[in-house]
CSV table of C-alpha atoms in Angstrom, one decimal:
chain,number,residue,atom,x,y,z
C,20,MET,CA,-27.7,32.0,61.4
C,21,SER,CA,-29.8,32.6,58.2
C,22,GLU,CA,-28.0,36.0,57.6
C,23,GLU,CA,-24.6,34.3,58.0
C,24,LYS,CA,-25.6,31.6,55.5
C,25,ASN,CA,-26.7,34.2,53.0
C,26,LYS,CA,-23.4,36.0,53.4
C,27,GLU,CA,-21.6,32.7,52.7
C,28,ASN,CA,-23.7,32.1,49.6
C,29,GLU,CA,-23.0,35.5,48.3
C,30,ALA,CA,-19.3,35.0,48.9
C,31,VAL,CA,-19.4,31.8,46.8
C,32,GLN,CA,-21.4,33.4,44.0
C,33,THR,CA,-19.0,36.4,44.0
C,34,THR,CA,-16.0,34.1,43.8
C,35,GLU,CA,-17.4,31.9,40.9
C,36,GLY,CA,-18.9,34.7,38.8
C,37,ASN,CA,-21.8,34.6,36.4
C,38,GLY,CA,-20.1,33.2,33.3
C,39,LYS,CA,-18.0,30.1,32.7
C,40,LYS,CA,-15.4,30.1,35.4
C,41,SER,CA,-11.7,29.4,34.9
C,42,ARG,CA,-10.0,26.4,36.6
C,43,LYS,CA,-8.3,28.8,38.9
C,44,LYS,CA,-11.7,30.2,40.0
C,45,ARG,CA,-13.1,26.7,40.3
C,46,ALA,CA,-10.2,25.8,42.6
C,47,LYS,CA,-10.8,28.9,44.7
C,48,ALA,CA,-14.5,28.3,44.9
C,49,ALA,CA,-13.9,24.6,45.9
C,50,GLY,CA,-11.5,25.8,48.6
C,51,THR,CA,-14.1,28.3,49.9
C,52,LYS,CA,-16.7,25.6,50.1
C,53,LYS,CA,-14.4,23.4,52.1
C,54,LYS,CA,-13.9,26.2,54.5
C,55,ILE,CA,-17.7,26.7,54.7
C,56,LYS,CA,-18.1,22.9,55.3
C,57,LYS,CA,-15.7,23.1,58.2
C,58,LYS,CA,-17.6,26.0,59.5
C,59,TYR,CA,-20.8,24.1,59.2
C,60,VAL,CA,-19.3,21.2,61.2
C,61,VAL,CA,-18.3,23.6,64.1
C,62,LEU,CA,-21.7,25.3,64.0
C,63,GLY,CA,-23.4,21.9,63.8
C,64,VAL,CA,-21.7,20.8,67.0
C,65,ILE,CA,-22.8,24.0,68.8
C,66,ILE,CA,-26.3,23.7,67.5
C,67,VAL,CA,-26.6,20.1,68.5
C,68,LEU,CA,-25.6,21.0,72.1
C,69,ILE,CA,-28.1,23.9,72.1
C,70,LEU,CA,-30.8,21.5,70.7
C,71,LEU,CA,-30.1,18.9,73.4
C,72,ILE,CA,-30.5,21.6,76.1
C,73,PHE,CA,-33.6,22.9,74.4
C,74,ILE,CA,-35.2,19.5,74.0
C,75,PHE,CA,-34.4,18.6,77.6
C,76,SER,CA,-36.0,21.9,78.8
C,77,LYS,CA,-39.1,21.4,76.6
C,78,VAL,CA,-39.6,17.8,77.6
C,79,THR,CA,-39.4,18.7,81.3
C,80,ALA,CA,-41.8,21.5,80.6
C,81,GLY,CA,-44.3,19.1,78.9
C,82,SER,CA,-44.0,20.7,75.4
C,83,SER,CA,-44.5,18.4,72.2
C,84,VAL,CA,-42.9,20.6,69.5
C,85,MET,CA,-39.6,19.1,68.4
C,86,PRO,CA,-36.8,21.3,67.1
C,87,VAL,CA,-35.1,20.0,63.9
C,88,THR,CA,-32.0,21.2,62.1
C,89,CYS,CA,-33.0,22.9,58.8
C,90,ALA,CA,-31.5,24.9,56.0
C,91,THR,CA,-32.9,27.4,53.5
C,92,ALA,CA,-32.8,26.6,49.8
C,93,TYR,CA,-30.9,29.2,47.9
C,94,THR,CA,-29.9,30.2,44.4
C,95,GLY,CA,-26.2,29.6,43.6
C,96,ASP,CA,-23.7,27.9,41.4
C,97,VAL,CA,-22.7,24.3,41.6
C,98,GLU,CA,-20.0,22.2,39.9
C,99,GLU,CA,-19.9,18.4,39.8
C,100,ASN,CA,-16.5,16.7,39.8
C,101,ILE,CA,-15.3,13.1,39.6
C,102,SER,CA,-12.0,12.3,41.2
C,103,ALA,CA,-9.9,9.3,40.0
C,104,SER,CA,-6.3,8.3,40.0
C,105,GLY,CA,-4.3,6.2,37.5
C,106,LYS,CA,-1.0,5.6,35.9
C,107,VAL,CA,0.9,8.3,34.0
C,108,GLY,CA,1.7,7.3,30.5
C,109,SER,CA,2.3,8.7,27.0
C,110,THR,CA,-0.1,9.2,24.2
C,111,LYS,CA,2.8,9.0,21.7
C,112,SER,CA,4.9,5.9,21.7
C,113,GLN,CA,7.4,4.7,19.0
C,114,THR,CA,8.8,1.2,18.8
C,115,TYR,CA,12.0,1.0,16.7
C,116,PHE,CA,12.8,-2.0,14.6
C,117,ALA,CA,16.0,-3.0,12.9
C,118,PRO,CA,15.8,-1.5,9.3
C,119,VAL,CA,18.5,-4.1,8.2
C,120,GLY,CA,20.0,-7.3,9.2
C,121,ALA,CA,23.4,-6.3,10.6
C,122,LYS,CA,25.7,-6.4,13.6
C,123,VAL,CA,25.1,-3.8,16.3
C,124,ALA,CA,28.2,-1.7,16.9
C,125,GLN,CA,27.0,0.4,19.8
C,126,VAL,CA,23.9,0.9,22.0
C,127,ASN,CA,23.8,4.4,23.5
C,128,VAL,CA,20.8,4.2,25.8
C,129,GLN,CA,19.5,2.2,28.7
C,130,LEU,CA,16.0,1.6,30.1
C,131,GLY,CA,14.6,4.8,31.6
C,132,ASP,CA,17.0,7.1,29.9
C,133,GLU,CA,15.7,10.5,28.7
C,134,VAL,CA,16.4,11.2,25.1
C,135,LYS,CA,16.0,14.2,22.8
C,136,ALA,CA,14.8,14.3,19.2
C,137,GLY,CA,17.7,13.4,17.0
C,138,ASP,CA,19.8,11.6,19.6
C,139,LEU,CA,21.6,8.5,18.2
C,140,LEU,CA,20.2,5.5,20.1
C,141,LEU,CA,22.1,2.7,18.2
C,142,ALA,CA,24.9,2.4,15.6
C,143,PHE,CA,25.4,-0.5,13.2
C,144,ASP,CA,28.6,-2.1,12.0
C,145,THR,CA,28.4,-1.4,8.2
C,146,GLN,CA,31.4,-3.5,6.9
C,147,ASP,CA,29.3,-6.5,5.7
C,148,LEU,CA,26.6,-4.2,4.2
C,149,GLU,CA,29.3,-2.3,2.2
C,150,LEU,CA,30.5,-5.6,0.7
C,151,GLN,CA,26.9,-6.6,-0.1
C,152,LYS,CA,26.4,-3.3,-1.8
C,153,THR,CA,29.5,-3.7,-3.9
C,154,LYS,CA,28.5,-7.2,-5.0
C,155,ALA,CA,24.9,-6.0,-5.8
C,156,ASP,CA,26.3,-3.1,-7.9
C,157,LEU,CA,28.5,-5.5,-9.9
C,158,GLU,CA,25.7,-8.0,-10.4
C,159,ALA,CA,23.5,-5.1,-11.6
C,160,SER,CA,26.2,-3.9,-14.0
C,161,GLN,CA,26.7,-7.5,-15.3
C,162,ALA,CA,22.9,-7.9,-15.9
C,163,VAL,CA,22.8,-4.6,-17.8
C,164,ASN,CA,25.8,-5.6,-20.0
C,165,SER,CA,24.3,-9.0,-20.6
C,166,TYR,CA,21.0,-7.5,-21.6
C,167,GLN,CA,22.6,-4.9,-23.9
C,168,SER,CA,24.8,-7.6,-25.5
C,169,ALA,CA,21.8,-9.9,-26.1
C,170,MET,CA,19.8,-7.0,-27.5
C,171,GLN,CA,22.7,-6.0,-29.9
C,172,GLU,CA,23.1,-9.6,-31.1
C,173,SER,CA,19.3,-9.9,-31.5
C,174,ASN,CA,19.2,-6.7,-33.5
C,175,GLU,CA,22.0,-7.9,-35.7
C,176,ASN,CA,20.2,-11.2,-36.4
C,177,GLN,CA,17.0,-9.3,-37.0
C,178,ASN,CA,18.8,-7.1,-39.6
C,179,GLU,CA,20.3,-10.2,-41.3
C,180,TYR,CA,16.9,-11.9,-41.2
C,181,SER,CA,15.2,-8.9,-42.7
C,182,SER,CA,17.8,-8.5,-45.4
C,183,ALA,CA,17.5,-12.2,-46.3
C,184,THR,CA,13.7,-12.0,-46.3
C,185,ILE,CA,13.2,-8.8,-48.2
C,186,GLY,CA,12.5,-9.8,-51.9
C,187,LEU,CA,12.9,-13.5,-51.2
C,188,GLU,CA,9.4,-14.4,-52.4
C,189,GLU,CA,9.8,-12.2,-55.5
C,190,LEU,CA,13.1,-14.0,-56.2
C,191,LYS,CA,11.5,-17.3,-55.9
C,192,GLU,CA,8.8,-16.2,-58.3
C,193,MET,CA,11.5,-15.0,-60.7
C,194,LYS,CA,13.2,-18.4,-60.4
C,195,ALA,CA,10.0,-20.2,-61.3
C,196,ASN,CA,9.5,-18.0,-64.3
C,197,GLN,CA,13.1,-18.5,-65.4
C,198,GLU,CA,12.7,-22.3,-65.1
C,199,GLN,CA,9.7,-22.1,-67.4
C,200,TYR,CA,11.6,-19.8,-69.8
C,201,VAL,CA,14.6,-22.2,-69.9
C,202,GLN,CA,12.4,-25.2,-70.4
C,203,GLY,CA,10.8,-23.4,-73.3
C,204,LEU,CA,14.1,-22.7,-74.9
C,205,LYS,CA,15.0,-26.4,-74.5
C,206,TYR,CA,11.7,-27.3,-76.2
C,207,GLU,CA,12.6,-25.0,-79.1
C,208,LEU,CA,16.0,-26.5,-79.4
C,209,GLU,CA,14.6,-30.0,-79.5
C,210,ASP,CA,12.0,-29.0,-82.1
C,211,ALA,CA,14.7,-27.3,-84.3
C,212,THR,CA,16.9,-30.4,-84.0
C,213,ALA,CA,14.1,-32.7,-84.8
C,214,ALA,CA,13.1,-30.6,-87.8
C,215,LYS,CA,16.7,-30.6,-89.2
C,216,ARG,CA,17.0,-34.3,-88.6
C,217,GLU,CA,13.7,-34.9,-90.4
C,218,ALA,CA,14.8,-32.8,-93.3
C,219,LEU,CA,18.0,-34.7,-93.7
C,220,TYR,CA,16.1,-38.0,-93.5
C,221,ASP,CA,13.8,-36.9,-96.2
C,222,TRP,CA,16.7,-35.8,-98.4
C,223,ASP,CA,18.5,-39.0,-97.8
C,224,LYS,CA,15.4,-40.9,-98.7
C,225,GLN,CA,15.2,-39.0,-102.0
C,226,LEU,CA,18.8,-39.8,-102.6
C,227,GLN,CA,18.2,-43.5,-102.0
C,228,GLN,CA,15.3,-43.4,-104.5
C,229,GLU,CA,17.5,-41.5,-107.0
C,230,LEU,CA,20.3,-44.0,-106.6
C,231,THR,CA,17.9,-46.9,-107.2
C,232,TYR,CA,16.7,-45.2,-110.3
C,233,GLN,CA,20.2,-44.5,-111.7
C,234,ASN,CA,21.4,-48.1,-110.9
C,235,ARG,CA,18.4,-49.4,-112.9
C,236,LYS,CA,19.3,-47.1,-115.7
C,237,LEU,CA,22.9,-48.2,-115.5
C,238,ALA,CA,21.9,-51.8,-115.9
C,239,GLU,CA,20.0,-50.9,-119.1
C,240,ALA,CA,22.8,-48.7,-120.6
C,241,ARG,CA,25.2,-50.1,-123.2
C,242,PRO,CA,28.5,-50.8,-121.6
C,243,GLY,CA,31.2,-48.4,-122.6
C,244,SER,CA,28.8,-45.9,-123.9
C,245,LYS,CA,28.6,-42.3,-123.0
C,246,GLU,CA,25.2,-42.8,-121.4
C,247,GLU,CA,26.8,-45.4,-119.0
C,248,GLU,CA,29.5,-42.9,-118.2
C,249,ASN,CA,27.0,-40.1,-117.4
C,250,ILE,CA,24.9,-42.5,-115.3
C,251,GLU,CA,28.0,-43.6,-113.3
C,252,GLU,CA,28.8,-39.9,-112.8
C,253,VAL,CA,25.3,-39.2,-111.5
C,254,ILE,CA,25.5,-42.3,-109.2
C,255,ASP,CA,28.8,-41.0,-107.8
C,256,ASN,CA,27.3,-37.6,-107.1
C,257,VAL,CA,24.2,-39.2,-105.4
C,258,ASN,CA,26.5,-41.4,-103.2
C,259,SER,CA,28.6,-38.3,-102.4
C,260,GLN,CA,25.4,-36.5,-101.3
C,261,HIS,CA,24.3,-39.5,-99.3
C,262,THR,CA,27.6,-39.5,-97.5
C,263,ASP,CA,27.2,-35.8,-96.8
C,264,VAL,CA,23.7,-36.3,-95.4
C,265,GLN,CA,25.0,-39.1,-93.1
C,266,ASN,CA,27.8,-36.8,-92.0
C,267,GLN,CA,25.3,-34.0,-91.3
C,268,LEU,CA,23.1,-36.4,-89.2
C,269,SER,CA,26.1,-37.6,-87.2
C,270,MET,CA,27.3,-34.0,-86.7
C,271,LEU,CA,23.9,-32.5,-86.2
C,272,GLU,CA,24.8,-31.1,-82.7
C,273,ASN,CA,27.4,-28.9,-84.5
C,274,ASP,CA,24.8,-27.1,-86.4
C,275,GLU,CA,25.5,-23.4,-86.0
C,276,GLU,CA,21.8,-22.5,-85.6
C,277,LEU,CA,21.3,-25.2,-83.0
C,278,LYS,CA,24.5,-24.3,-81.3
C,279,GLN,CA,23.3,-20.7,-81.0
C,280,LYS,CA,20.1,-21.8,-79.4
C,281,GLN,CA,22.1,-24.0,-77.0
C,282,ARG,CA,24.2,-21.0,-76.1
C,283,VAL,CA,21.1,-19.0,-75.2
C,284,ILE,CA,19.8,-21.9,-73.1
C,285,ASP,CA,23.2,-22.1,-71.3
C,286,ALA,CA,23.1,-18.4,-70.5
C,287,GLU,CA,19.5,-18.6,-69.2
C,288,GLU,CA,20.3,-21.7,-67.2
C,289,LYS,CA,23.2,-19.8,-65.6
C,290,LYS,CA,20.8,-17.1,-64.6
C,291,LEU,CA,18.5,-19.8,-63.1
C,292,ASN,CA,21.4,-21.3,-61.2
C,293,ASP,CA,22.4,-17.9,-59.8
C,294,MET,CA,18.8,-17.4,-58.6
C,295,THR,CA,18.8,-20.8,-57.0
C,296,GLU,CA,22.1,-20.2,-55.2
C,297,GLU,CA,20.9,-16.7,-54.0
C,298,ILE,CA,17.6,-18.2,-52.8
C,299,SER,CA,19.6,-21.0,-51.0
C,300,ARG,CA,21.9,-18.5,-49.5
C,301,ARG,CA,19.1,-16.3,-48.3
C,302,GLU,CA,17.2,-19.2,-46.8
C,303,SER,CA,20.3,-20.4,-45.0
C,304,LYS,CA,20.9,-16.9,-43.6
C,305,GLN,CA,17.3,-16.5,-42.7
C,306,SER,CA,17.3,-19.8,-40.8
C,307,SER,CA,20.6,-19.1,-39.0
C,308,SER,CA,19.6,-15.6,-38.0
C,309,GLU,CA,16.1,-16.4,-36.9
C,310,GLY,CA,17.3,-18.5,-34.0
C,311,GLY,CA,19.3,-15.5,-32.7
C,312,ILE,CA,16.4,-13.1,-32.5
C,313,LEU,CA,14.9,-12.6,-29.1
C,314,ASN,CA,11.2,-13.1,-28.9
C,315,GLY,CA,8.9,-11.0,-26.6
C,316,TYR,CA,9.2,-13.5,-23.8
C,317,ALA,CA,13.0,-13.7,-24.0
C,318,LYS,CA,13.2,-9.9,-24.0
C,319,GLN,CA,10.9,-9.7,-21.0
C,320,GLU,CA,13.0,-12.2,-19.2
C,321,LYS,CA,16.2,-10.3,-19.9
C,322,GLU,CA,14.5,-7.0,-18.7
C,323,ILE,CA,13.2,-8.7,-15.6
C,324,SER,CA,16.8,-9.9,-14.8
C,325,VAL,CA,18.0,-6.3,-15.2
C,326,GLU,CA,15.2,-4.9,-13.1
C,327,SER,CA,15.7,-7.5,-10.4
C,328,ALA,CA,19.5,-6.8,-10.2
C,329,ASN,CA,18.8,-3.1,-10.1
C,330,LEU,CA,16.3,-3.5,-7.3
C,331,ALA,CA,18.8,-5.7,-5.4
C,332,ALA,CA,21.4,-3.0,-5.8
C,333,LYS,CA,19.0,-0.3,-4.8
C,334,GLN,CA,18.0,-2.3,-1.7
C,335,ALA,CA,21.6,-2.9,-0.8
C,336,SER,CA,22.3,0.9,-1.1
C,337,GLU,CA,19.2,1.7,1.0
C,338,ASP,CA,20.2,-0.9,3.6
C,339,LEU,CA,23.7,0.6,3.9
C,340,ALA,CA,22.3,4.1,4.1
C,341,ALA,CA,20.0,3.0,6.9
C,342,ALA,CA,22.8,1.3,8.8
C,343,VAL,CA,25.0,4.3,8.4
C,344,ALA,CA,22.2,6.5,9.8
C,345,GLY,CA,21.6,4.2,12.7
C,346,ILE,CA,18.6,4.6,15.0
C,347,THR,CA,17.8,8.1,16.1
C,348,ALA,CA,15.0,9.4,18.4
C,349,GLU,CA,12.1,11.0,16.5
C,350,PHE,CA,11.0,13.0,19.5
C,351,ASP,CA,11.8,13.9,23.1
C,352,GLY,CA,10.9,11.1,25.5
C,353,VAL,CA,12.0,8.3,27.8
C,354,VAL,CA,13.3,4.8,26.8
C,355,THR,CA,10.7,2.4,28.2
C,356,GLU,CA,12.0,-0.8,26.6
C,357,VAL,CA,15.4,-2.1,25.3
C,358,SER,CA,15.6,-5.4,23.4
C,359,VAL,CA,19.1,-5.3,22.1
C,360,VAL,CA,22.7,-5.3,23.3
C,361,GLY,CA,25.9,-4.1,21.6
C,362,GLY,CA,27.8,-6.7,19.5
C,363,ALA,CA,24.7,-8.7,18.7
C,364,THR,CA,23.6,-9.4,15.1
C,365,VAL,CA,20.0,-8.5,14.6
C,366,ALA,CA,17.7,-9.6,11.9
C,367,GLU,CA,15.8,-7.1,9.8
C,368,GLY,CA,12.6,-6.2,11.6
C,369,ALA,CA,13.8,-7.2,15.0
C,370,GLN,CA,12.5,-5.0,17.9
C,371,LEU,CA,15.1,-2.7,19.3
C,372,PHE,CA,13.7,0.1,21.5
C,373,THR,CA,10.5,1.7,22.6
C,374,VAL,CA,10.5,5.5,23.3
C,375,GLU,CA,7.5,7.2,24.9
C,376,SER,CA,7.0,10.9,24.6
C,377,THR,CA,7.2,13.2,27.7
C,378,GLN,CA,5.6,16.0,25.7
C,379,ASP,CA,2.4,14.0,25.0
C,380,VAL,CA,1.3,12.8,28.4
C,381,LYS,CA,-1.9,11.1,29.7
C,382,VAL,CA,-3.2,9.7,32.9
C,383,THR,CA,-5.2,6.5,32.4
C,384,VAL,CA,-7.9,6.3,35.1
C,385,GLU,CA,-10.6,3.8,36.0
C,386,LEU,CA,-14.3,4.7,35.9
C,387,THR,CA,-17.2,2.8,37.4
C,388,LYS,CA,-20.4,2.2,35.7
C,389,TYR,CA,-21.9,5.1,37.7
C,390,ASP,CA,-19.5,7.5,36.2
C,391,LEU,CA,-20.2,6.7,32.5
C,392,ASP,CA,-23.2,9.0,32.1
C,393,LYS,CA,-21.3,11.9,33.6
C,394,VAL,CA,-17.8,11.7,32.0
C,395,LYS,CA,-17.6,12.8,28.4
C,396,VAL,CA,-14.7,13.3,25.9
C,397,GLY,CA,-13.6,16.9,25.9
C,398,GLN,CA,-14.3,17.6,29.6
C,399,GLU,CA,-11.7,19.6,31.5
C,400,ALA,CA,-9.8,18.1,34.4
C,401,ASP,CA,-7.3,19.1,37.1
C,402,VAL,CA,-4.3,16.8,37.1
C,403,THR,CA,-1.8,16.3,39.9
C,404,ILE,CA,1.5,14.4,39.3
C,405,ALA,CA,4.2,14.1,42.0
C,406,GLY,CA,2.8,17.2,43.7
C,407,PHE,CA,2.7,19.4,40.5
C,408,SER,CA,-0.5,20.6,39.1
C,409,TYR,CA,-1.5,20.5,35.4
C,410,GLN,CA,-4.4,21.2,33.2
C,411,GLY,CA,-6.0,18.2,31.4
C,412,LYS,CA,-8.8,17.1,29.2
C,413,VAL,CA,-10.7,13.8,28.7
C,414,ASP,CA,-9.4,12.5,25.5
C,415,LYS,CA,-10.6,8.9,25.2
C,416,ILE,CA,-13.1,6.6,26.9
C,417,ASN,CA,-12.7,2.9,26.2
C,418,ARG,CA,-15.8,1.2,24.8
C,419,MET,CA,-15.2,-2.1,26.7
C,420,ALA,CA,-15.1,-2.8,30.4
C,421,GLN,CA,-12.2,-4.7,32.0
C,422,ASN,CA,-11.5,-6.3,35.3
C,423,ASN,CA,-9.1,-4.3,37.5
C,424,GLU,CA,-6.7,-5.7,40.1
C,425,GLN,CA,-9.7,-6.0,42.5
C,426,ASN,CA,-11.6,-8.0,39.9
C,427,THR,CA,-14.1,-5.2,39.5
C,428,LEU,CA,-15.4,-4.2,36.1
C,429,VAL,CA,-14.1,-0.7,35.2
C,430,ILE,CA,-13.9,1.5,32.1
C,431,ASN,CA,-10.5,3.0,31.4
C,432,ALA,CA,-10.4,6.7,30.3
C,433,ASP,CA,-7.4,8.8,29.2
C,434,ILE,CA,-6.9,12.3,30.6
C,435,VAL,CA,-4.4,14.2,28.4
C,436,VAL,CA,-2.1,16.6,30.1
C,437,GLU,CA,-2.2,19.9,28.2
C,438,ASN,CA,0.8,21.6,29.8
C,439,PRO,CA,3.4,18.9,30.5
C,440,ASP,CA,6.8,19.9,31.7
C,441,GLY,CA,10.1,18.3,32.9
C,442,ASN,CA,8.7,17.4,36.3
C,443,ILE,CA,6.6,14.5,34.8
C,444,PHE,CA,7.8,10.9,35.2
C,445,LEU,CA,6.1,8.1,33.2
C,446,GLY,CA,4.7,5.2,35.2
C,447,VAL,CA,4.0,7.1,38.4
C,448,GLU,CA,0.5,7.7,39.8
C,449,GLY,CA,-1.5,10.7,38.7
C,450,LYS,CA,-4.6,12.1,40.4
C,451,THR,CA,-7.3,13.8,38.3
C,452,ASN,CA,-10.4,15.8,39.1
C,453,ILE,CA,-12.7,15.8,36.1
C,454,HIS,CA,-15.1,18.7,35.8
C,455,THR,CA,-18.2,16.7,34.6
C,456,ALA,CA,-20.9,19.4,34.9
C,457,GLU,CA,-21.7,22.9,36.2
C,458,SER,CA,-24.9,24.9,36.7
C,459,GLU,CA,-25.2,28.6,37.4
C,460,GLY,CA,-28.0,30.4,39.2
C,461,THR,CA,-29.8,27.2,40.2
C,462,VAL,CA,-31.7,26.2,43.4
C,463,LEU,CA,-29.4,24.4,45.9
C,464,VAL,CA,-30.0,22.5,49.1
C,465,PRO,CA,-27.5,20.8,51.4
C,466,TYR,CA,-26.6,17.3,50.4
C,467,GLU,CA,-28.2,15.9,53.7
C,468,ALA,CA,-31.6,17.4,52.8
C,469,VAL,CA,-32.2,14.9,49.9
C,470,ASN,CA,-33.7,11.6,50.8
C,471,THR,CA,-34.6,8.6,48.6
C,472,ASP,CA,-37.2,5.9,48.7
C,473,LYS,CA,-38.7,3.4,46.3
C,474,ASP,CA,-40.5,6.2,44.5
C,475,GLY,CA,-37.5,8.5,44.0
C,476,ASP,CA,-36.0,11.5,45.7
C,477,PHE,CA,-37.8,13.8,48.1
C,478,CYS,CA,-37.1,16.5,50.8
C,479,TYR,CA,-38.9,17.2,54.1
C,480,VAL,CA,-40.1,20.8,53.8
C,481,VAL,CA,-41.2,22.8,56.9
C,482,LYS,CA,-44.2,25.1,56.2
C,483,ASP,CA,-45.8,26.9,59.1
C,484,GLY,CA,-44.1,24.6,61.5
C,485,ILE,CA,-45.5,21.4,59.8
C,486,VAL,CA,-43.3,18.9,58.0
C,487,ALA,CA,-44.4,18.0,54.4
C,488,LYS,CA,-42.9,15.4,52.1
C,489,GLN,CA,-41.9,17.1,48.8
C,490,ARG,CA,-41.0,15.1,45.7
C,491,VAL,CA,-38.0,16.6,44.0
C,492,VAL,CA,-36.0,16.3,40.8
C,493,THR,CA,-32.3,16.6,41.4
C,494,GLY,CA,-29.5,17.6,39.0
C,495,ILE,CA,-25.8,17.7,39.6
C,496,SER,CA,-24.1,17.8,43.0
C,497,ASN,CA,-20.9,18.3,44.8
C,498,ASP,CA,-19.6,17.4,48.3
C,499,THR,CA,-22.0,19.8,50.1
C,500,ASP,CA,-24.9,20.8,47.8
C,501,VAL,CA,-27.4,19.3,45.4
C,502,GLU,CA,-29.1,21.0,42.6
C,503,VAL,CA,-32.9,20.8,42.7
C,504,THR,CA,-34.5,21.4,39.3
C,505,GLU,CA,-38.1,20.7,40.4
C,506,GLY,CA,-40.0,20.6,43.7
C,507,ILE,CA,-38.1,23.2,45.7
C,508,SER,CA,-37.9,27.0,45.3
C,509,GLU,CA,-35.5,29.5,46.7
C,510,GLY,CA,-36.3,30.3,50.4
C,511,ASP,CA,-38.0,26.9,51.1
C,512,ILE,CA,-37.0,25.5,54.5
C,513,VAL,CA,-35.7,21.9,54.2
C,514,VAL,CA,-34.9,19.5,57.0
C,515,THR,CA,-31.2,18.5,57.1
C,516,ALA,CA,-31.3,16.6,60.4
C,517,SER,CA,-30.4,12.9,60.3
C,518,GLY,CA,-31.1,10.2,62.8
C,519,LEU,CA,-34.4,11.7,63.8
C,520,ASN,CA,-37.7,10.0,63.1
C,521,ILE,CA,-39.2,12.6,60.9
C,522,GLU,CA,-42.7,12.0,59.5
C,523,GLU,CA,-45.0,14.0,57.3
C,524,GLY,CA,-47.4,16.2,59.3
C,525,MET,CA,-45.2,16.5,62.4
C,526,GLN,CA,-45.1,19.8,64.1
C,527,VAL,CA,-41.5,20.9,64.5
C,528,MET,CA,-39.5,24.0,65.3
C,529,PRO,CA,-37.0,24.6,62.5
C,530,VAL,CA,-33.5,25.5,63.6
C,531,ILE,CA,-31.9,27.2,60.6
C,532,GLN,CA,-28.2,26.5,60.1
């Protein structure tokens, strides 16, 4: 029996190899171990029958040595797996929303349909959007024209204002100087007029004195004498001069010198009036043009109006382009949700479809708290979906437990299928076998040889026919074997019998399977 066991161990080791085994070799090794397990069952039944006969014969013969089923610890390879099943889903899902508010002309898919990248899922009726684009383009053009017209008018007013303003202050200063100059000329005319009048008054006064003197002389002269005649002639001359002075006083404004001065004043006053009119004209032009100049805020408002109209036109153009393009599939997949029907008018942002990829597939399985220290992201897994086998890898482990349908706390984990094909259907059940750990060239004992009490794991070891309780440290395990990292060495005989009252110190006869 021991020789047969060693042959079986060598066969398993030969099958699995010394390095990291491929999934194909793992599957083959697992199949070999299942065959070995079945063989163990058959052999176990035979051995139990032999033991019963042997025990009966010993008891009747009065012997106290009890035969027990045992196994020999050996060095081999072991792989630990966790099996779990779950729902097949997609790691890549795209929900499509309406890019515009428009009427749906045609829906080309139904729930569960398979689609290819680039397939047209939905077409829009673009008539209203075309009208909206035309209107938006016209409004944008109108806004641009209004802006340009306002800017041109503002620039013209700015030019007029500038032309009216340039030199205006200098002209006002010239006017002030001209006013002073004219006033000075007037003062000169007044002074000249006053001087002439004063001279005439003085001459007239002298003539009055002379006339008084001559009249006195005339009164003293002998009547009819030559002296009287001469005095009367003098008196006539003085009276004539007095009349001339009076005439000059009354006609003083006709004095040629004074008239020349007045002509100069009139000419300078005309210049002053021209300056005044030019200043008035410029100030009026300045005032009227200033109101037509756009300030910074008014320009900004006009620019915003143009930008707003252009944005509206651009958006209308983009909306029309989006509607013309319709909704197309971005990748190969299956339609898992349809929220629209043909003929309906949808609002922008309304949900339309959900497409899940059939090229990016996962199986979401449930793990118990006992699996969490074993399952890690990146571990390989064998996946079976609808009878087809695939390779997989642990891609994600949720960080929060949830209650499943049985109200049991579980942790969801995603197993990504690395080689999906056309035989995969979303939503069906998928089975996974996660390769959590493996150990090569380690000490192994049958699963039944390991016992547990309050102090931990132990094995019953038979040495020289006596049972000893040996504390052990176990590692990974599979359906048949357990790795022992401490406490057991290769070749040690361990008790595998169950249901017998084994105690430390008992004398037994080991029966090696």
